[in-house]
Coordinates of C-alpha atoms and ligand atoms in Angstrom, one line a residue:
M1 CA 53.3 101.0 162.4
E2 CA 53.3 98.9 159.3
R3 CA 54.2 95.4 159.1
P4 CA 57.2 94.4 157.2
V5 CA 56.8 91.8 154.2
K6 CA 60.5 90.5 154.7
S7 CA 62.7 91.0 158.3
I8 CA 65.5 93.7 157.4
H9 CA 68.0 91.2 159.0
G10 CA 67.5 88.3 156.3
E11 CA 65.7 85.1 155.5
W12 CA 66.9 81.1 155.5
T13 CA 67.5 79.9 152.4
S14 CA 65.1 77.0 152.6
R15 CA 62.4 75.0 154.6
W16 CA 64.8 72.9 156.0
A17 CA 67.2 75.5 156.9
F18 CA 65.0 76.6 158.8
I19 CA 64.4 73.5 160.8
L20 CA 67.8 72.9 161.2
A21 CA 68.3 76.1 162.8
A22 CA 65.1 75.6 165.0
T23 CA 66.6 72.4 165.9
G24 CA 69.9 73.8 166.6
S25 CA 68.0 75.9 168.8
A26 CA 66.2 73.3 170.3
V27 CA 68.6 70.6 171.0
G28 CA 71.2 71.6 173.3
L29 CA 72.1 71.3 177.0
G30 CA 68.5 70.8 177.5
N31 CA 68.4 67.2 175.9
I32 CA 71.7 66.0 176.9
W33 CA 72.6 67.6 180.4
K34 CA 69.4 68.9 182.0
F35 CA 67.0 66.1 180.6
P36 CA 68.7 63.0 182.0
Y37 CA 69.6 64.9 185.4
I38 CA 66.1 66.3 186.1
T39 CA 64.2 62.9 185.3
G40 CA 66.7 61.5 188.0
E41 CA 65.9 63.8 190.2
N42 CA 61.9 63.1 189.3
G43 CA 62.1 59.5 189.9
G44 CA 62.0 58.5 185.9
G45 CA 59.0 57.6 184.2
A46 CA 56.0 59.2 185.7
F47 CA 57.7 62.1 185.0
V48 CA 58.8 61.4 181.6
I49 CA 54.9 60.4 180.5
V50 CA 54.4 64.2 181.7
Y51 CA 57.1 65.9 179.8
L52 CA 56.1 64.0 176.7
A53 CA 52.6 65.0 177.1
C54 CA 53.6 68.9 177.8
I55 CA 55.4 68.2 174.2
A56 CA 52.7 67.4 172.7
I57 CA 49.7 69.1 173.8
I58 CA 51.5 72.2 174.6
G59 CA 54.9 72.4 172.9
I60 CA 54.0 71.7 169.3
P61 CA 50.7 74.3 169.1
L62 CA 52.8 76.6 170.8
M63 CA 55.9 76.3 168.6
M64 CA 53.5 76.8 165.8
S65 CA 51.9 79.9 167.4
E66 CA 55.1 81.7 168.2
I67 CA 56.2 81.0 164.5
L68 CA 53.3 82.7 162.8
I69 CA 53.3 85.6 165.0
G70 CA 57.0 86.0 164.2
R71 CA 56.3 85.8 160.5
R72 CA 53.5 87.7 160.6
G73 CA 55.6 90.5 162.4
R74 CA 59.2 89.9 161.2
Q75 CA 60.6 92.3 163.7
N76 CA 62.0 91.6 167.6
P77 CA 59.7 89.9 170.0
I78 CA 58.7 93.4 171.4
N79 CA 57.9 95.3 168.0
T80 CA 56.3 92.3 166.4
L81 CA 54.2 91.8 169.3
A82 CA 53.2 95.9 169.0
T83 CA 52.3 95.7 165.3
I84 CA 50.6 92.8 165.2
A85 CA 48.2 93.9 168.4
K86 CA 47.9 97.1 166.7
E87 CA 46.9 95.5 163.2
E88 CA 43.9 93.5 165.6
N89 CA 43.1 96.5 167.5
R90 CA 44.3 95.6 170.4
S91 CA 46.2 97.2 173.3
P92 CA 49.8 98.2 172.9
H93 CA 50.7 96.5 176.2
W94 CA 51.7 93.4 174.6
R95 CA 54.7 94.6 173.8
W96 CA 55.5 93.7 177.5
L97 CA 55.0 89.8 176.8
G98 CA 58.1 90.6 174.0
A99 CA 60.2 92.4 177.2
M100 CA 59.6 89.5 179.1
G101 CA 61.3 87.0 176.4
V102 CA 64.3 89.3 176.0
L103 CA 64.9 89.6 179.5
T104 CA 64.9 85.4 180.0
G105 CA 67.3 85.4 177.3
F106 CA 69.6 87.3 179.1
L107 CA 69.0 85.0 182.2
I108 CA 69.1 82.0 180.7
L109 CA 72.2 82.5 178.8
S110 CA 74.1 83.8 181.6
Y111 CA 73.9 80.4 183.1
Y112 CA 73.5 78.2 180.0
S113 CA 76.9 79.2 178.6
V114 CA 78.8 78.5 182.1
I115 CA 77.5 74.6 182.1
A116 CA 78.5 75.4 178.2
G117 CA 81.8 75.8 179.2
Q118 CA 82.1 72.7 181.4
A119 CA 81.8 70.8 178.8
M120 CA 84.3 72.8 176.7
A121 CA 86.4 72.1 179.7
Y122 CA 85.8 68.0 179.2
V123 CA 86.9 68.2 175.2
P124 CA 90.8 68.4 175.9
R125 CA 90.4 66.6 179.1
A126 CA 89.1 63.6 176.7
F127 CA 91.0 64.0 173.8
A128 CA 93.9 63.6 176.6
G129 CA 92.7 60.0 177.8
V130 CA 92.2 61.7 181.0
F131 CA 89.5 59.3 182.2
E132 CA 90.9 56.0 180.8
G133 CA 90.0 53.3 183.1
V134 CA 88.3 55.9 186.0
T135 CA 86.4 54.9 188.5
A136 CA 82.7 56.7 189.3
D137 CA 85.1 58.6 192.7
G138 CA 87.8 59.5 190.1
A139 CA 85.0 61.3 187.5
I140 CA 83.6 63.1 190.5
S141 CA 86.6 64.5 191.8
I142 CA 87.7 65.3 188.3
H143 CA 84.1 67.6 187.8
K144 CA 85.1 68.7 191.3
A145 CA 88.1 70.0 190.5
I146 CA 86.5 72.4 187.3
V147 CA 83.6 73.7 189.2
S148 CA 85.6 74.4 192.2
D149 CA 87.5 76.9 190.2
P150 CA 86.2 79.8 189.6
E151 CA 89.0 81.0 187.7
R152 CA 88.6 77.7 185.1
L153 CA 85.2 78.2 185.1
L154 CA 85.5 82.2 183.7
A155 CA 87.7 81.0 181.4
W156 CA 85.6 78.5 179.7
H157 CA 82.6 80.8 180.4
T158 CA 84.2 83.7 178.7
L159 CA 85.2 81.6 175.4
F160 CA 81.9 80.2 175.2
M161 CA 80.5 83.9 175.4
L162 CA 82.6 84.6 172.4
M163 CA 82.4 81.7 170.1
T164 CA 78.1 82.8 170.6
M165 CA 78.7 86.3 169.7
A166 CA 81.2 85.5 166.8
V167 CA 78.1 84.1 164.9
V168 CA 75.6 86.3 166.2
V169 CA 78.1 89.2 164.6
R170 CA 77.7 87.4 161.1
G171 CA 74.1 87.1 161.0
V172 CA 72.8 83.8 161.6
Q173 CA 72.3 82.1 158.0
K174 CA 75.9 82.0 157.2
G175 CA 77.5 80.5 159.9
L176 CA 74.7 78.6 161.6
E177 CA 72.9 77.3 158.5
K178 CA 76.1 75.5 157.5
S179 CA 77.2 73.8 160.9
V180 CA 73.9 72.5 162.3
R181 CA 74.0 70.7 159.0
I182 CA 76.8 68.7 159.9
I183 CA 76.6 68.4 163.9
M184 CA 73.1 67.3 164.1
P185 CA 74.0 64.3 161.7
L186 CA 76.9 63.3 163.6
L187 CA 75.4 64.0 167.5
F188 CA 73.0 61.8 166.5
I189 CA 75.5 59.0 165.3
I190 CA 77.5 59.5 168.5
L191 CA 74.4 59.3 170.8
L192 CA 73.4 56.0 169.2
M193 CA 76.9 54.6 169.8
L194 CA 76.5 55.5 173.6
V195 CA 73.0 54.2 173.4
A196 CA 74.9 50.6 172.4
Y197 CA 77.4 50.7 174.7
G198 CA 75.0 51.0 177.9
F199 CA 73.4 48.4 175.9
N200 CA 76.4 46.4 176.7
T201 CA 77.6 47.4 180.3
G202 CA 76.7 44.4 182.1
A203 CA 73.8 46.3 184.0
P204 CA 70.4 45.4 183.0
F205 CA 69.6 47.6 180.2
H206 CA 65.7 47.0 181.2
Q207 CA 66.3 48.7 184.7
S208 CA 67.4 51.7 182.8
V209 CA 64.5 51.4 180.2
D210 CA 62.4 50.4 183.3
F211 CA 63.7 54.0 184.9
L212 CA 62.9 56.0 182.1
F213 CA 59.2 54.6 181.2
A214 CA 57.3 52.8 184.0
T215 CA 55.0 55.0 185.4
D216 CA 54.7 55.1 188.6
F217 CA 53.0 58.5 189.8
S218 CA 53.4 58.3 193.5
K219 CA 57.0 59.1 192.9
L220 CA 56.0 62.6 191.1
T221 CA 55.4 65.8 193.0
H222 CA 53.5 69.1 192.3
T223 CA 56.9 70.8 191.5
G224 CA 57.9 67.8 189.5
V225 CA 54.8 68.5 187.2
L226 CA 56.0 71.8 187.1
T227 CA 59.6 70.4 186.0
A228 CA 58.1 68.5 183.2
M229 CA 56.7 71.6 182.0
G230 CA 59.2 73.7 182.3
H231 CA 61.4 71.6 180.7
A232 CA 59.0 71.2 177.6
F233 CA 59.6 74.8 177.2
F234 CA 63.2 74.9 177.8
T235 CA 63.7 72.0 175.3
L236 CA 61.8 73.5 172.8
S237 CA 63.0 77.2 173.4
L238 CA 60.0 78.2 173.4
G239 CA 58.4 81.2 175.4
M240 CA 61.1 83.7 175.2
G241 CA 60.7 84.9 171.4
A242 CA 63.7 82.8 169.9
I243 CA 61.1 80.8 167.8
M244 CA 59.6 83.9 167.1
V245 CA 62.6 85.7 165.8
Y246 CA 63.6 82.4 163.8
G247 CA 60.5 82.3 162.6
S248 CA 60.7 86.0 161.3
Y249 CA 63.1 85.0 158.8
L250 CA 60.7 82.1 157.5
P251 CA 59.9 82.2 154.0
Q252 CA 56.1 83.0 153.5
K253 CA 55.5 79.8 151.8
T254 CA 56.8 77.1 154.4
S255 CA 54.6 75.0 156.1
I256 CA 54.1 75.6 159.8
L257 CA 52.3 72.3 161.1
K258 CA 55.1 70.4 159.1
V259 CA 58.2 72.6 160.3
S260 CA 57.0 72.5 164.2
V261 CA 55.9 68.6 164.5
T262 CA 59.6 68.1 162.8
I263 CA 61.4 69.9 165.1
A264 CA 59.7 68.3 168.2
L265 CA 60.2 65.0 167.0
M266 CA 64.0 65.6 166.1
D267 CA 64.3 67.1 170.2
T268 CA 62.5 64.6 171.4
T269 CA 64.4 61.9 170.3
V270 CA 67.5 63.3 171.0
A271 CA 66.5 63.9 174.9
L272 CA 65.0 60.1 175.2
L273 CA 68.4 58.5 173.7
A274 CA 70.4 60.7 175.7
G275 CA 68.5 59.1 178.4
L276 CA 69.1 55.4 177.1
A277 CA 72.8 56.4 176.7
I278 CA 73.3 57.8 180.3
F279 CA 70.9 55.5 182.9
P280 CA 72.8 52.3 181.9
L281 CA 76.0 53.9 183.1
V282 CA 74.5 55.2 186.6
F283 CA 72.7 51.9 187.1
A284 CA 76.2 49.8 186.0
N285 CA 78.2 52.1 188.4
G286 CA 76.2 51.9 191.2
L287 CA 75.7 56.2 191.1
E288 CA 72.9 58.1 192.2
P289 CA 69.9 59.0 189.3
G290 CA 69.4 61.9 191.8
A291 CA 72.7 63.2 191.8
G292 CA 71.5 67.0 189.7
P293 CA 73.6 68.8 187.4
S294 CA 76.8 67.4 187.8
L295 CA 75.2 63.8 186.2
I296 CA 76.5 63.4 183.1
F297 CA 80.3 65.4 183.9
E298 CA 80.5 62.2 186.5
T299 CA 78.8 59.5 184.4
L300 CA 80.0 59.7 180.7
P301 CA 83.7 59.9 181.3
I302 CA 83.3 56.1 183.4
A303 CA 81.9 54.8 179.6
F304 CA 84.5 57.0 177.6
G305 CA 87.2 55.6 179.7
H306 CA 86.5 51.8 179.7
M307 CA 85.5 51.6 176.2
A308 CA 87.6 50.8 173.1
G309 CA 88.7 54.1 171.3
G310 CA 86.8 56.2 174.3
Q311 CA 89.7 58.5 174.2
W312 CA 88.2 59.9 170.8
F313 CA 84.6 59.0 171.4
G314 CA 84.7 60.9 174.2
G315 CA 86.1 64.1 173.0
F316 CA 84.4 64.1 170.0
F317 CA 81.2 63.5 172.1
F318 CA 81.8 66.8 174.1
M319 CA 82.8 68.3 171.1
L320 CA 79.6 68.0 169.8
L321 CA 77.8 68.9 173.3
V322 CA 79.7 72.3 172.7
F323 CA 78.5 72.8 169.3
A324 CA 74.7 72.0 170.3
A325 CA 75.2 74.3 173.1
W326 CA 76.4 76.7 170.6
S327 CA 73.7 76.9 168.4
S328 CA 71.2 77.2 171.1
G329 CA 73.1 80.2 172.4
I330 CA 73.3 81.6 169.3
S331 CA 69.3 81.6 169.9
L332 CA 69.2 82.5 172.6
V333 CA 71.3 86.2 172.0
E334 CA 69.6 86.8 168.5
P335 CA 66.1 88.6 169.6
I336 CA 68.3 90.4 172.1
V337 CA 70.8 91.8 169.5
V338 CA 67.5 92.0 166.8
W339 CA 65.7 94.1 169.7
L340 CA 69.1 96.6 169.9
V341 CA 69.1 97.1 166.6
E342 CA 65.9 97.7 165.6
I343 CA 65.2 100.1 168.7
R344 CA 68.6 101.9 169.2
D345 CA 69.5 101.8 165.1
I346 CA 73.0 100.2 165.4
T347 CA 75.3 97.8 164.0
R348 CA 74.6 94.2 164.9
L349 CA 78.1 94.1 166.2
R350 CA 77.5 96.6 168.8
A351 CA 74.3 95.2 170.0
T352 CA 75.9 92.0 170.1
V353 CA 79.0 93.5 172.2
Y354 CA 76.5 95.2 174.6
A355 CA 74.1 92.2 175.0
G356 CA 77.2 89.8 175.3
S357 CA 78.9 91.9 177.8
I358 CA 76.1 91.8 180.2
I359 CA 75.3 88.5 179.8
W360 CA 78.8 87.5 180.4
L361 CA 78.6 89.5 183.9
L362 CA 75.5 87.9 184.9
G363 CA 77.2 84.6 184.6
L364 CA 79.3 85.2 187.3
L365 CA 76.3 84.5 190.0
T366 CA 76.3 81.1 188.4
I367 CA 80.2 80.6 188.4
F368 CA 80.1 81.5 192.2
S369 CA 76.9 79.0 193.0
F370 CA 79.6 76.1 192.4
N371 CA 82.1 77.4 194.5
I372 CA 82.5 80.6 196.6
G373 CA 79.3 81.6 196.5
M374 CA 77.8 78.0 197.4
T375 CA 76.4 79.4 200.4
W376 CA 74.4 82.4 198.8
T377 CA 71.0 81.3 198.8
L378 CA 67.5 82.6 198.5
F379 CA 64.5 80.4 198.5
G380 CA 66.8 77.4 199.6
M381 CA 68.6 77.8 196.2
T382 CA 71.8 79.0 194.7
M383 CA 71.9 81.7 192.1
F384 CA 72.2 78.9 189.6
E385 CA 69.2 76.9 190.9
L386 CA 67.5 80.2 191.4
L387 CA 68.2 81.7 188.0
D388 CA 67.5 78.1 186.6
Y389 CA 64.1 78.0 188.6
L390 CA 62.7 81.5 187.3
T391 CA 63.3 81.0 183.9
A392 CA 62.4 77.3 183.3
N393 CA 59.8 76.9 185.8
I394 CA 58.1 80.4 185.8
M395 CA 59.1 82.4 183.0
L396 CA 59.3 80.8 180.1
P397 CA 56.0 78.7 180.9
L398 CA 54.2 82.4 182.0
G399 CA 55.4 83.6 178.4
G400 CA 54.0 80.6 177.0
L401 CA 50.4 81.2 178.3
L402 CA 50.1 84.5 177.1
I403 CA 51.6 83.2 173.3
A404 CA 49.2 81.0 173.7
I405 CA 46.4 83.3 174.8
F406 CA 47.8 86.0 172.1
A407 CA 47.4 83.7 169.0
G408 CA 44.7 82.2 169.8
W409 CA 42.4 84.8 171.3
T410 CA 43.9 88.3 170.5
M411 CA 44.2 87.8 166.9
K412 CA 41.6 87.8 164.7
R413 CA 40.9 83.6 163.2
S414 CA 41.3 85.0 159.8
S415 CA 44.7 86.3 160.6
T416 CA 45.8 83.2 161.8
V417 CA 44.3 80.9 159.4
D418 CA 46.2 83.3 156.7
E419 CA 49.2 82.7 158.3
L420 CA 49.2 79.0 158.8
G421 CA 48.4 78.4 155.7
M422 CA 46.6 75.3 156.2
G423 CA 43.3 76.2 155.5
D424 CA 40.4 76.1 157.8
G425 CA 39.7 72.8 158.0
W426 CA 39.7 70.5 161.0
L427 CA 43.6 70.5 161.6
Y428 CA 43.4 74.2 161.9
S429 CA 40.5 73.6 163.9
V430 CA 42.5 71.1 166.6
W431 CA 45.5 74.1 166.9
R432 CA 43.1 76.4 167.5
T433 CA 41.3 74.5 170.4
L434 CA 44.7 73.8 171.6
A435 CA 46.0 77.5 171.5
R436 CA 42.7 79.0 172.8
Y437 CA 41.7 76.7 175.8
I438 CA 44.0 73.6 176.3
T439 CA 47.7 74.8 176.2
P440 CA 46.4 77.7 178.4
F441 CA 44.6 75.6 180.9
A442 CA 46.9 73.1 181.2
I443 CA 49.6 75.8 182.1
V444 CA 47.3 77.4 184.6
I445 CA 46.2 73.7 186.2
I446 CA 50.3 73.4 186.7
F447 CA 50.8 76.6 188.5
A448 CA 47.8 76.3 190.5
N449 CA 48.4 73.1 191.4
L450 CA 52.3 74.2 192.8
I451 CA 51.2 77.2 194.8
G452 CA 48.4 74.9 196.5
V453 CA 45.1 76.3 195.1
L454 CA 43.6 72.9 193.8
N455 CA 44.5 71.2 197.4
Ligands
PFF1 N1 66.3 74.5 174.0 C1 67.7 74.4 174.4 C2 67.9 73.3 174.9 O1 67.1 72.5 175.1 O2 69.2 73.2 175.2 C3 67.5 76.0 175.3 C4 67.1 77.1 175.0 C5 67.7 77.6 173.8 C6 66.2 77.7 175.9 C7 66.4 78.9 172.8 C8 65.5 78.9 175.3 C9 65.4 79.4 173.7 F1 65.0 80.2 173.7

């Protein structure tokens, strides 16, 4: 198997195009919907510190590893890993790591799309002024009315899948490169305005800052630590080959270190801003920070319902949230589509239809878990909770562990020096030490802690 010099699917037009596309993948529901609610569920500050540490120590080196593997293999994750393994005289079984990534993409998008659908349902409501003057109870019942109706959820889920497929069919460069350039700055501005609103709610702003940053480790459980690590993978889109595939379109000259740090910083900033926008509303309205997945759908409408121009503000906010989810959704399908195109030799259109239909169908599990299937549980979790736990807390960290081992141990030093293109100095040594020892060690310890091996 020869290693292609360019991906058959194309190349980003510039380093910034890649940064924006990868940031588009990273910034999504994970930052604005998931980060605040899991922080709330896990007691705040200590959880945030573990999450930030995981981004720095595990996330950045792993992002570099994924990009370097992707750019070296320039194919779908399965073939990329098989080709590089062959080149390095290693086992062809590494392809299974790619296969797990493709499977993870199916599972994540199946529930991601349903949540993005809920955000979409909020767009017309916000613009129509439904949230005007809304109380906490009112906001809760508006959200309940949406999630308790499977048909409504299905309609929005279908629309989100169709939107995602429509872009993937065209190839990522055309649609995506352009859209993220507009979406990301706008999202940033609206978030800042929401933070300013939170600051002025009258609720002690420092209560939210304390909640987010005061470290009380007694509140953090073993599962909380695992969730923090899992979220670091989820939010940076790591551990399943999405960034690997985006890396396969990266021009040869681009510095992998610089782009990785930039993406991680932008992603983290958005998550923290989302926290600073949401928690003041939670505390000012006597809501429960541990409310779970419904948190932002039940807090933000209160802010929009009481601020001047909130109707427009809210409408645009949910619209941008949908766009952010959209650019992430695209990156979840891309590895699957690229894989189907390459192994089945079918058109991009056909591959997108196959992948999209299966994901759409799988989405029913999540839809039902909010209403008629609320009681269908396994290991004490609803189908949605199970999919989320399995993918974010198990499959992504496991995939990340193996990717770090692949880049740090399976690939020769000379190959990684060559691909990273930052010489063989101390900076390279830092990356290599992190990839070889620290990242795998941290992931294994957190897993071991969870199953009680260390107690
Ligand atoms: N990073 C996305 C978010 O935070 O919403 C979710 C995601 C996208 C996870 C792509 C994994 C992935 F491959």
